[in-house]
Tab-separated table of C-alpha atoms in Angstrom:
chain	number	residue	atom	x	y	z
A	1011	UNK	CA	0.000	0.000	0.000
A	1012	UNK	CA	1.380	3.384	-1.007
A	1013	UNK	CA	0.914	5.943	1.764
A	1014	UNK	CA	0.805	9.736	1.685
A	1015	UNK	CA	4.264	9.645	3.272
A	1016	UNK	CA	5.507	7.566	0.320
A	1017	UNK	CA	3.883	9.967	-2.141
A	1018	UNK	CA	5.530	12.922	-0.386
A	1019	UNK	CA	8.944	11.271	-0.711
A	1020	UNK	CA	8.209	10.583	-4.405
A	1021	UNK	CA	7.906	14.348	-5.063
A	1022	UNK	CA	11.639	14.585	-4.359
A	1023	UNK	CA	11.232	16.080	-0.885
A	1024	UNK	CA	13.597	14.576	1.680
A	1025	UNK	CA	11.658	13.663	4.833
A	1026	UNK	CA	13.295	14.512	8.163
A	1027	UNK	CA	12.084	13.516	11.635
A	1028	UNK	CA	11.610	16.400	14.074
A	1029	UNK	CA	12.051	14.586	17.375
A	1030	UNK	CA	14.478	13.742	20.147
A	1031	UNK	CA	12.487	10.571	20.822
A	1032	UNK	CA	14.612	8.308	18.625
A	1033	UNK	CA	12.668	5.174	19.511
A	1034	UNK	CA	9.760	6.640	17.514
A	1035	UNK	CA	11.830	7.648	14.491
A	1036	UNK	CA	12.774	4.436	12.676
A	1037	UNK	CA	9.264	3.449	11.550
A	1038	UNK	CA	9.042	6.491	9.230
A	1039	UNK	CA	12.423	5.880	7.543
A	1040	UNK	CA	13.507	9.542	7.506
A	1041	UNK	CA	16.855	10.478	5.974
A	1042	UNK	CA	17.769	13.055	8.625
A	1043	UNK	CA	16.595	14.119	12.070
A	1044	UNK	CA	16.397	17.445	13.871
A	1045	UNK	CA	16.512	18.102	17.599
A	1046	UNK	CA	16.231	21.207	19.765
A	1047	UNK	CA	16.319	21.853	23.532
A	1048	UNK	CA	12.522	21.524	23.795
A	1049	UNK	CA	12.495	18.138	22.021
A	1050	UNK	CA	15.451	16.808	24.036
A	1051	UNK	CA	13.757	17.965	27.251
A	1052	UNK	CA	10.570	16.086	26.324
A	1053	UNK	CA	12.512	12.918	25.489
A	1054	UNK	CA	14.854	13.141	28.483
A	1055	UNK	CA	11.888	12.853	30.855
A	1056	UNK	CA	11.106	9.360	29.519
A	1057	UNK	CA	12.521	6.462	31.585
A	1058	UNK	CA	13.882	4.730	28.472
A	1059	UNK	CA	16.466	7.462	28.011
A	1060	UNK	CA	17.891	7.377	31.558
A	1061	UNK	CA	21.116	5.729	30.332
A	1062	UNK	CA	21.861	8.767	28.145
A	1063	UNK	CA	21.433	11.083	31.093
A	1064	UNK	CA	23.638	8.781	33.191
A	1065	UNK	CA	26.372	8.957	30.549
A	1066	UNK	CA	26.093	12.760	30.453
A	1067	UNK	CA	26.277	13.008	34.260
A	1068	UNK	CA	29.358	10.769	34.387
A	1069	UNK	CA	31.004	12.908	31.704
A	1070	UNK	CA	30.163	16.139	33.536
A	1071	UNK	CA	31.649	14.829	36.793
A	1072	UNK	CA	34.824	13.739	34.993
A	1073	UNK	CA	35.405	17.250	33.667
A	1074	UNK	CA	35.533	19.313	36.844
A	1075	UNK	CA	34.578	19.666	40.493
A	1076	UNK	CA	32.981	23.046	39.689
A	1077	UNK	CA	29.166	22.553	39.477
A	1078	UNK	CA	28.727	25.096	36.663
A	1079	UNK	CA	31.431	23.483	34.531
A	1080	UNK	CA	29.927	20.077	35.269
A	1081	UNK	CA	26.406	21.019	34.181
A	1082	UNK	CA	27.569	22.701	30.961
A	1083	UNK	CA	29.710	19.686	30.067
A	1084	UNK	CA	26.850	17.303	30.901
A	1085	UNK	CA	24.437	19.341	28.783
A	1086	UNK	CA	26.690	19.218	25.721
A	1087	UNK	CA	27.310	15.521	26.220
A	1088	UNK	CA	23.556	14.833	26.511
A	1089	UNK	CA	22.886	16.570	23.173
A	1090	UNK	CA	25.638	14.488	21.590
A	1091	UNK	CA	24.406	11.242	23.206
A	1092	UNK	CA	20.960	11.812	21.679
A	1093	UNK	CA	22.502	12.708	18.326
A	1094	UNK	CA	24.693	9.608	18.316
A	1095	UNK	CA	21.713	7.329	19.051
A	1096	UNK	CA	19.668	8.990	16.308
A	1097	UNK	CA	22.530	8.572	13.807
A	1098	UNK	CA	22.527	4.819	14.496
A	1099	UNK	CA	18.964	4.758	13.085
A	1100	UNK	CA	19.025	7.238	10.190
A	1101	UNK	CA	21.332	7.240	7.125
A	1102	UNK	CA	21.812	11.005	6.971
A	1103	UNK	CA	22.528	13.853	9.361
A	1104	UNK	CA	21.339	15.012	12.755
A	1105	UNK	CA	20.888	18.654	13.732
A	1106	UNK	CA	22.134	19.632	17.203
A	1107	UNK	CA	21.393	23.069	18.594
A	1108	UNK	CA	23.806	25.565	20.100
A	1109	UNK	CA	22.683	27.116	23.418
A	1110	UNK	CA	20.078	29.748	22.463
A	1111	UNK	CA	21.585	32.212	24.953
A	1112	UNK	CA	24.556	32.519	22.592
A	1113	UNK	CA	22.320	33.771	19.752
A	1114	UNK	CA	23.768	37.308	19.901
A	1115	UNK	CA	27.419	36.294	20.351
A	1116	UNK	CA	29.246	35.274	17.188
A	1117	UNK	CA	32.478	34.105	18.785
A	1118	UNK	CA	30.760	32.137	21.567
A	1119	UNK	CA	28.500	30.463	18.977
A	1120	UNK	CA	31.542	29.421	16.943
A	1121	UNK	CA	33.323	28.114	20.037
A	1122	UNK	CA	30.278	26.072	21.119
A	1123	UNK	CA	29.834	24.653	17.608
A	1124	UNK	CA	33.459	23.496	17.584
A	1125	UNK	CA	33.070	21.967	21.066
A	1126	UNK	CA	30.001	20.008	19.944
A	1127	UNK	CA	31.742	18.750	16.810
A	1128	UNK	CA	34.791	17.705	18.877
A	1129	UNK	CA	32.482	15.851	21.277
A	1130	UNK	CA	30.798	14.057	18.368
A	1131	UNK	CA	34.187	13.075	16.966
A	1132	UNK	CA	35.226	11.752	20.400
A	1133	UNK	CA	32.324	9.264	20.274
A	1134	UNK	CA	33.093	8.226	16.684
A	1135	UNK	CA	30.738	10.527	14.745
A	1136	UNK	CA	32.258	12.405	11.803
A	1137	UNK	CA	31.399	16.088	11.426
A	1138	UNK	CA	29.898	15.416	7.986
A	1139	UNK	CA	26.953	13.750	9.738
A	1140	UNK	CA	26.170	16.703	11.998
A	1141	UNK	CA	24.425	20.005	11.338
A	1142	UNK	CA	24.984	22.643	14.014
A	1143	UNK	CA	21.719	24.500	14.610
A	1144	UNK	CA	22.076	28.228	15.126
A	1145	UNK	CA	19.380	30.910	15.421
A	1146	UNK	CA	19.100	33.167	12.345
A	1147	UNK	CA	20.248	36.345	14.074
A	1148	UNK	CA	22.855	38.632	12.494
A	1149	UNK	CA	25.503	37.143	14.808
A	1150	UNK	CA	24.318	33.579	14.180
A	1151	UNK	CA	24.468	33.964	10.410
A	1152	UNK	CA	27.970	35.466	10.572
A	1153	UNK	CA	29.118	32.641	12.886
A	1154	UNK	CA	27.722	30.062	10.461
A	1155	UNK	CA	29.391	31.808	7.525
A	1156	UNK	CA	32.795	31.444	9.201
A	1157	UNK	CA	32.174	27.898	10.479
A	1158	UNK	CA	31.217	26.720	6.970
A	1159	UNK	CA	34.050	28.583	5.237
A	1160	UNK	CA	36.905	28.123	7.702
A	1161	UNK	CA	36.120	24.906	9.572
A	1162	UNK	CA	33.977	22.846	7.198
A	1163	UNK	CA	31.271	22.661	9.874
A	1164	UNK	CA	27.801	22.348	8.370
A	1165	UNK	CA	25.108	24.595	9.817
A	1166	UNK	CA	21.311	24.600	10.026
A	1167	UNK	CA	20.036	28.145	10.517
A	1168	UNK	CA	16.884	27.875	12.573
A	1169	UNK	CA	14.164	30.216	13.854
A	1170	UNK	CA	13.983	31.691	10.369
A	1171	UNK	CA	10.836	33.718	9.746
A	1172	UNK	CA	11.773	36.594	7.421
A	1173	UNK	CA	12.895	36.836	3.814
A	1174	UNK	CA	15.913	38.984	4.762
A	1175	UNK	CA	17.128	36.255	7.135
A	1176	UNK	CA	16.827	33.695	4.324
A	1177	UNK	CA	18.720	35.866	1.836
A	1178	UNK	CA	21.588	36.486	4.273
A	1179	UNK	CA	21.818	32.746	5.056
A	1180	UNK	CA	22.133	31.860	1.371
A	1181	UNK	CA	24.767	34.551	0.840
A	1182	UNK	CA	26.641	33.214	3.881
A	1183	UNK	CA	26.826	29.783	2.229
A	1184	UNK	CA	25.110	27.890	5.037
A	1185	UNK	CA	24.208	24.270	4.365
A	1186	UNK	CA	20.532	24.434	5.325
A	1187	UNK	CA	17.834	26.767	6.647
A	1188	UNK	CA	14.732	25.936	8.691
A	1189	UNK	CA	11.895	28.385	7.975
A	1190	UNK	CA	9.181	27.824	10.627
A	1191	UNK	CA	5.890	27.419	8.769
A	1192	UNK	CA	3.506	26.819	11.663
A	1193	UNK	CA	4.817	29.587	13.889
A	1194	UNK	CA	4.316	32.086	11.048
A	1195	UNK	CA	0.717	30.839	10.757
A	1196	UNK	CA	0.265	31.212	14.533
A	1197	UNK	CA	1.321	34.871	14.405
A	1198	UNK	CA	-1.021	35.751	11.540
A	1199	UNK	CA	-3.992	33.913	13.055
A	1200	UNK	CA	-3.471	35.747	16.335
A	1201	UNK	CA	-2.978	39.165	14.720
A	1202	UNK	CA	-5.795	38.939	12.135
A	1203	UNK	CA	-8.281	36.509	13.683
A	1204	UNK	CA	-8.485	34.749	10.297
A	1205	UNK	CA	-7.955	31.090	9.444
A	1206	UNK	CA	-5.699	30.105	6.557
A	1207	UNK	CA	-5.408	26.863	4.609
A	1208	UNK	CA	-3.120	25.383	1.956
A	1209	UNK	CA	-1.577	27.921	-0.389
A	1210	UNK	CA	-3.222	30.808	1.513
A	1211	UNK	CA	-1.233	29.877	4.631
A	1212	UNK	CA	1.326	32.700	5.211
A	1213	UNK	CA	3.911	30.171	6.448
A	1214	UNK	CA	3.543	28.172	3.238
A	1215	UNK	CA	3.782	31.366	1.143
A	1216	UNK	CA	6.975	32.380	2.952
A	1217	UNK	CA	8.730	29.070	2.268
A	1218	UNK	CA	7.615	29.071	-1.369
A	1219	UNK	CA	9.082	32.545	-1.910
A	1220	UNK	CA	12.397	31.537	-0.287
A	1221	UNK	CA	12.568	28.301	-2.297
A	1222	UNK	CA	11.841	30.125	-5.575
A	1223	UNK	CA	14.382	32.865	-4.793
A	1224	UNK	CA	17.124	30.351	-3.968
A	1225	UNK	CA	16.535	28.349	-7.147
A	1226	UNK	CA	16.207	31.449	-9.350
A	1227	UNK	CA	19.535	32.828	-8.133
A	1228	UNK	CA	21.415	29.521	-7.983
A	1229	UNK	CA	21.921	29.240	-4.231
A	1230	UNK	CA	22.814	25.753	-2.981
A	1231	UNK	CA	21.494	26.215	0.576
A	1232	UNK	CA	18.833	23.577	1.357
A	1233	UNK	CA	15.359	24.864	2.244
A	1234	UNK	CA	13.837	22.695	4.982
A	1235	UNK	CA	10.319	23.648	6.030
A	1236	UNK	CA	9.776	23.122	9.776
A	1237	UNK	CA	7.233	23.574	12.582
A	1238	UNK	CA	4.011	22.346	11.003
A	1239	UNK	CA	0.536	22.681	12.455
A	1240	UNK	CA	-1.252	20.272	10.083
A	1241	UNK	CA	-0.626	17.953	7.116
A	1242	UNK	CA	-2.188	20.529	4.796
A	1243	UNK	CA	0.880	22.738	5.241
A	1244	UNK	CA	3.142	19.777	4.483
A	1245	UNK	CA	1.243	18.814	1.337
A	1246	UNK	CA	1.249	22.434	0.121
A	1247	UNK	CA	5.083	22.316	0.165
A	1248	UNK	CA	5.526	18.938	-1.562
A	1249	UNK	CA	8.598	19.192	-3.783
A	1250	UNK	CA	10.545	21.550	-1.490
A	1251	UNK	CA	14.089	20.349	-0.703
A	1252	UNK	CA	13.486	18.975	2.815
A	1253	UNK	CA	10.641	18.927	5.352
A	1254	UNK	CA	11.210	18.171	9.030
A	1255	UNK	CA	8.040	16.709	10.512
A	1256	UNK	CA	6.983	15.743	14.042
A	1257	UNK	CA	6.117	12.042	14.631
A	1258	UNK	CA	2.385	12.786	15.107
A	1259	UNK	CA	2.142	14.287	11.601
A	1260	UNK	CA	4.417	11.600	10.121
A	1261	UNK	CA	1.982	9.044	11.546
A	1262	UNK	CA	-0.972	10.883	9.994
A	1263	UNK	CA	0.757	10.805	6.592
A	1264	UNK	CA	1.643	7.127	7.047
A	1265	UNK	CA	-1.961	6.184	7.835
A	1266	UNK	CA	-3.346	8.020	4.800
A	1267	UNK	CA	-3.341	6.843	1.188
A	1268	UNK	CA	-4.239	10.238	-0.292
A	1269	UNK	CA	-2.109	11.344	-3.227
A	1270	UNK	CA	0.416	14.136	-2.574
A	1271	UNK	CA	1.016	16.011	-5.834
A	1272	UNK	CA	4.235	17.950	-6.324
A	1273	UNK	CA	3.670	21.668	-5.675
A	1274	UNK	CA	7.191	23.101	-5.857
A	1275	UNK	CA	9.534	22.478	-8.773
A	1276	UNK	CA	13.212	23.449	-8.568
A	1277	UNK	CA	13.739	23.349	-12.336
A	1278	UNK	CA	10.792	25.640	-13.064
A	1279	UNK	CA	11.787	27.991	-10.219
A	1280	UNK	CA	15.341	28.259	-11.593
A	1281	UNK	CA	13.982	29.559	-14.919
A	1282	UNK	CA	11.857	32.277	-13.316
A	1283	UNK	CA	12.882	35.944	-13.301
A	1284	UNK	CA	10.293	37.486	-10.991
A	1285	UNK	CA	12.368	37.870	-7.793
A	1286	UNK	CA	15.104	40.530	-8.054
A	1287	UNK	CA	18.365	39.824	-6.259
A	1288	UNK	CA	18.962	41.591	-2.944
A	1289	UNK	CA	21.845	41.482	-0.472
A	1290	UNK	CA	22.133	41.635	3.320
A	1291	UNK	CA	25.092	39.519	4.450
A	1292	UNK	CA	27.609	42.379	4.463
A	1293	UNK	CA	25.191	45.099	5.543
A	1294	UNK	CA	24.302	44.761	9.221
A	1295	UNK	CA	22.194	47.964	9.458
A	1296	UNK	CA	20.087	46.932	6.453
A	1297	UNK	CA	19.683	43.361	7.778
A	1298	UNK	CA	18.533	44.642	11.176
A	1299	UNK	CA	16.223	47.250	9.663
A	1300	UNK	CA	14.594	44.694	7.350
A	1301	UNK	CA	14.030	42.322	10.274
A	1302	UNK	CA	12.603	45.124	12.415
A	1303	UNK	CA	10.197	46.135	9.638
A	1304	UNK	CA	8.791	42.578	9.564
A	1305	UNK	CA	6.925	42.482	12.880
A	1306	UNK	CA	6.105	38.796	12.553
A	1307	UNK	CA	9.715	37.754	11.898
A	1308	UNK	CA	11.086	40.029	14.621
A	1309	UNK	CA	8.564	38.826	17.220
A	1310	UNK	CA	8.839	35.123	16.433
A	1311	UNK	CA	12.652	35.102	16.242
A	1312	UNK	CA	13.019	36.613	19.715
A	1313	UNK	CA	10.155	34.604	21.190
A	1314	UNK	CA	11.720	31.412	19.797
A	1315	UNK	CA	15.153	32.212	21.211
A	1316	UNK	CA	13.613	32.858	24.640
A	1317	UNK	CA	11.643	29.596	24.576
A	1318	UNK	CA	14.626	27.475	23.521
A	1319	UNK	CA	16.756	29.188	26.186
A	1320	UNK	CA	14.111	28.512	28.855
A	1321	UNK	CA	13.839	24.834	27.893
A	1322	UNK	CA	17.626	24.620	27.824
A	1323	UNK	CA	17.728	26.025	31.369
A	1324	UNK	CA	15.058	23.541	32.516
A	1325	UNK	CA	17.122	20.710	31.062
A	1326	UNK	CA	20.235	22.055	32.785
A	1327	UNK	CA	18.340	22.119	36.092
A	1328	UNK	CA	17.406	18.448	35.637
A	1329	UNK	CA	21.089	17.678	35.092
A	1330	UNK	CA	22.161	19.928	37.985
A	1331	UNK	CA	19.905	18.012	40.385
A	1332	UNK	CA	21.328	14.686	39.206
A	1333	UNK	CA	24.908	15.948	39.472
A	1334	UNK	CA	24.270	16.983	43.066
A	1335	UNK	CA	22.569	13.693	44.011
């Protein structure tokens, strides 16, 4: 039986699992997987993952007698433990997120990315199989630019809501971007009181514009739609490079046999001429002004950073309690 998930894969879209709960991943046969502090926190509370926390605690204790050093080391090791387990299941790459509190510090972001890659390599995972997730701030994009260019570290620029962010990421030569479809929809529903479906969905429209712009201007950066609220959004983006999808929506697609026609076509987009080229990567004032002018993108970027930072702190507190036990 051919499922909607099969049909989606047949459009050329690479399916990625958006979950830290790796025991639920294998059934959908994704190529890649994405994690973030919120997803790791949700998974870490499950008894089946206690051994990963134990390994992280042991690592933290081996690094220092200072509690703050211990918890930071344990946190990094926990992210890598989850990533390593996920990579044993999937053939492709895992995305691991840098601490969201570093989102406005280029040098600290670069240092943390290198630490995470070194940790992965210490447990036998090559850097080619890891994407370092960084928020799409000015500082984050510049950090990713230098990591890609100087260190060969692949980056996934996340919390991307605005066109200017997407343009700067492509110019920076980052491997992949994660425009957040559902969170864009949330903002518009709240601000207008309207409901949107399919192609009318502002999150879907945003990703389509980015995809078409990248293909028209020959950028190699992968467009990976993320943060979906329903399968309608997913189907409306069939044909986009990658889609990262939560297990609940993957299950819905797997249980359905509805056709999923291709909606986005890279070849056709490359021949278009309707989106003039713009530039932001070397113009910080213009980048910041463009982001500020887009209330949705500005609000959701900062809200997202705060939420990831809060969940990261909650996870650190779980580890802190275990370190002190």
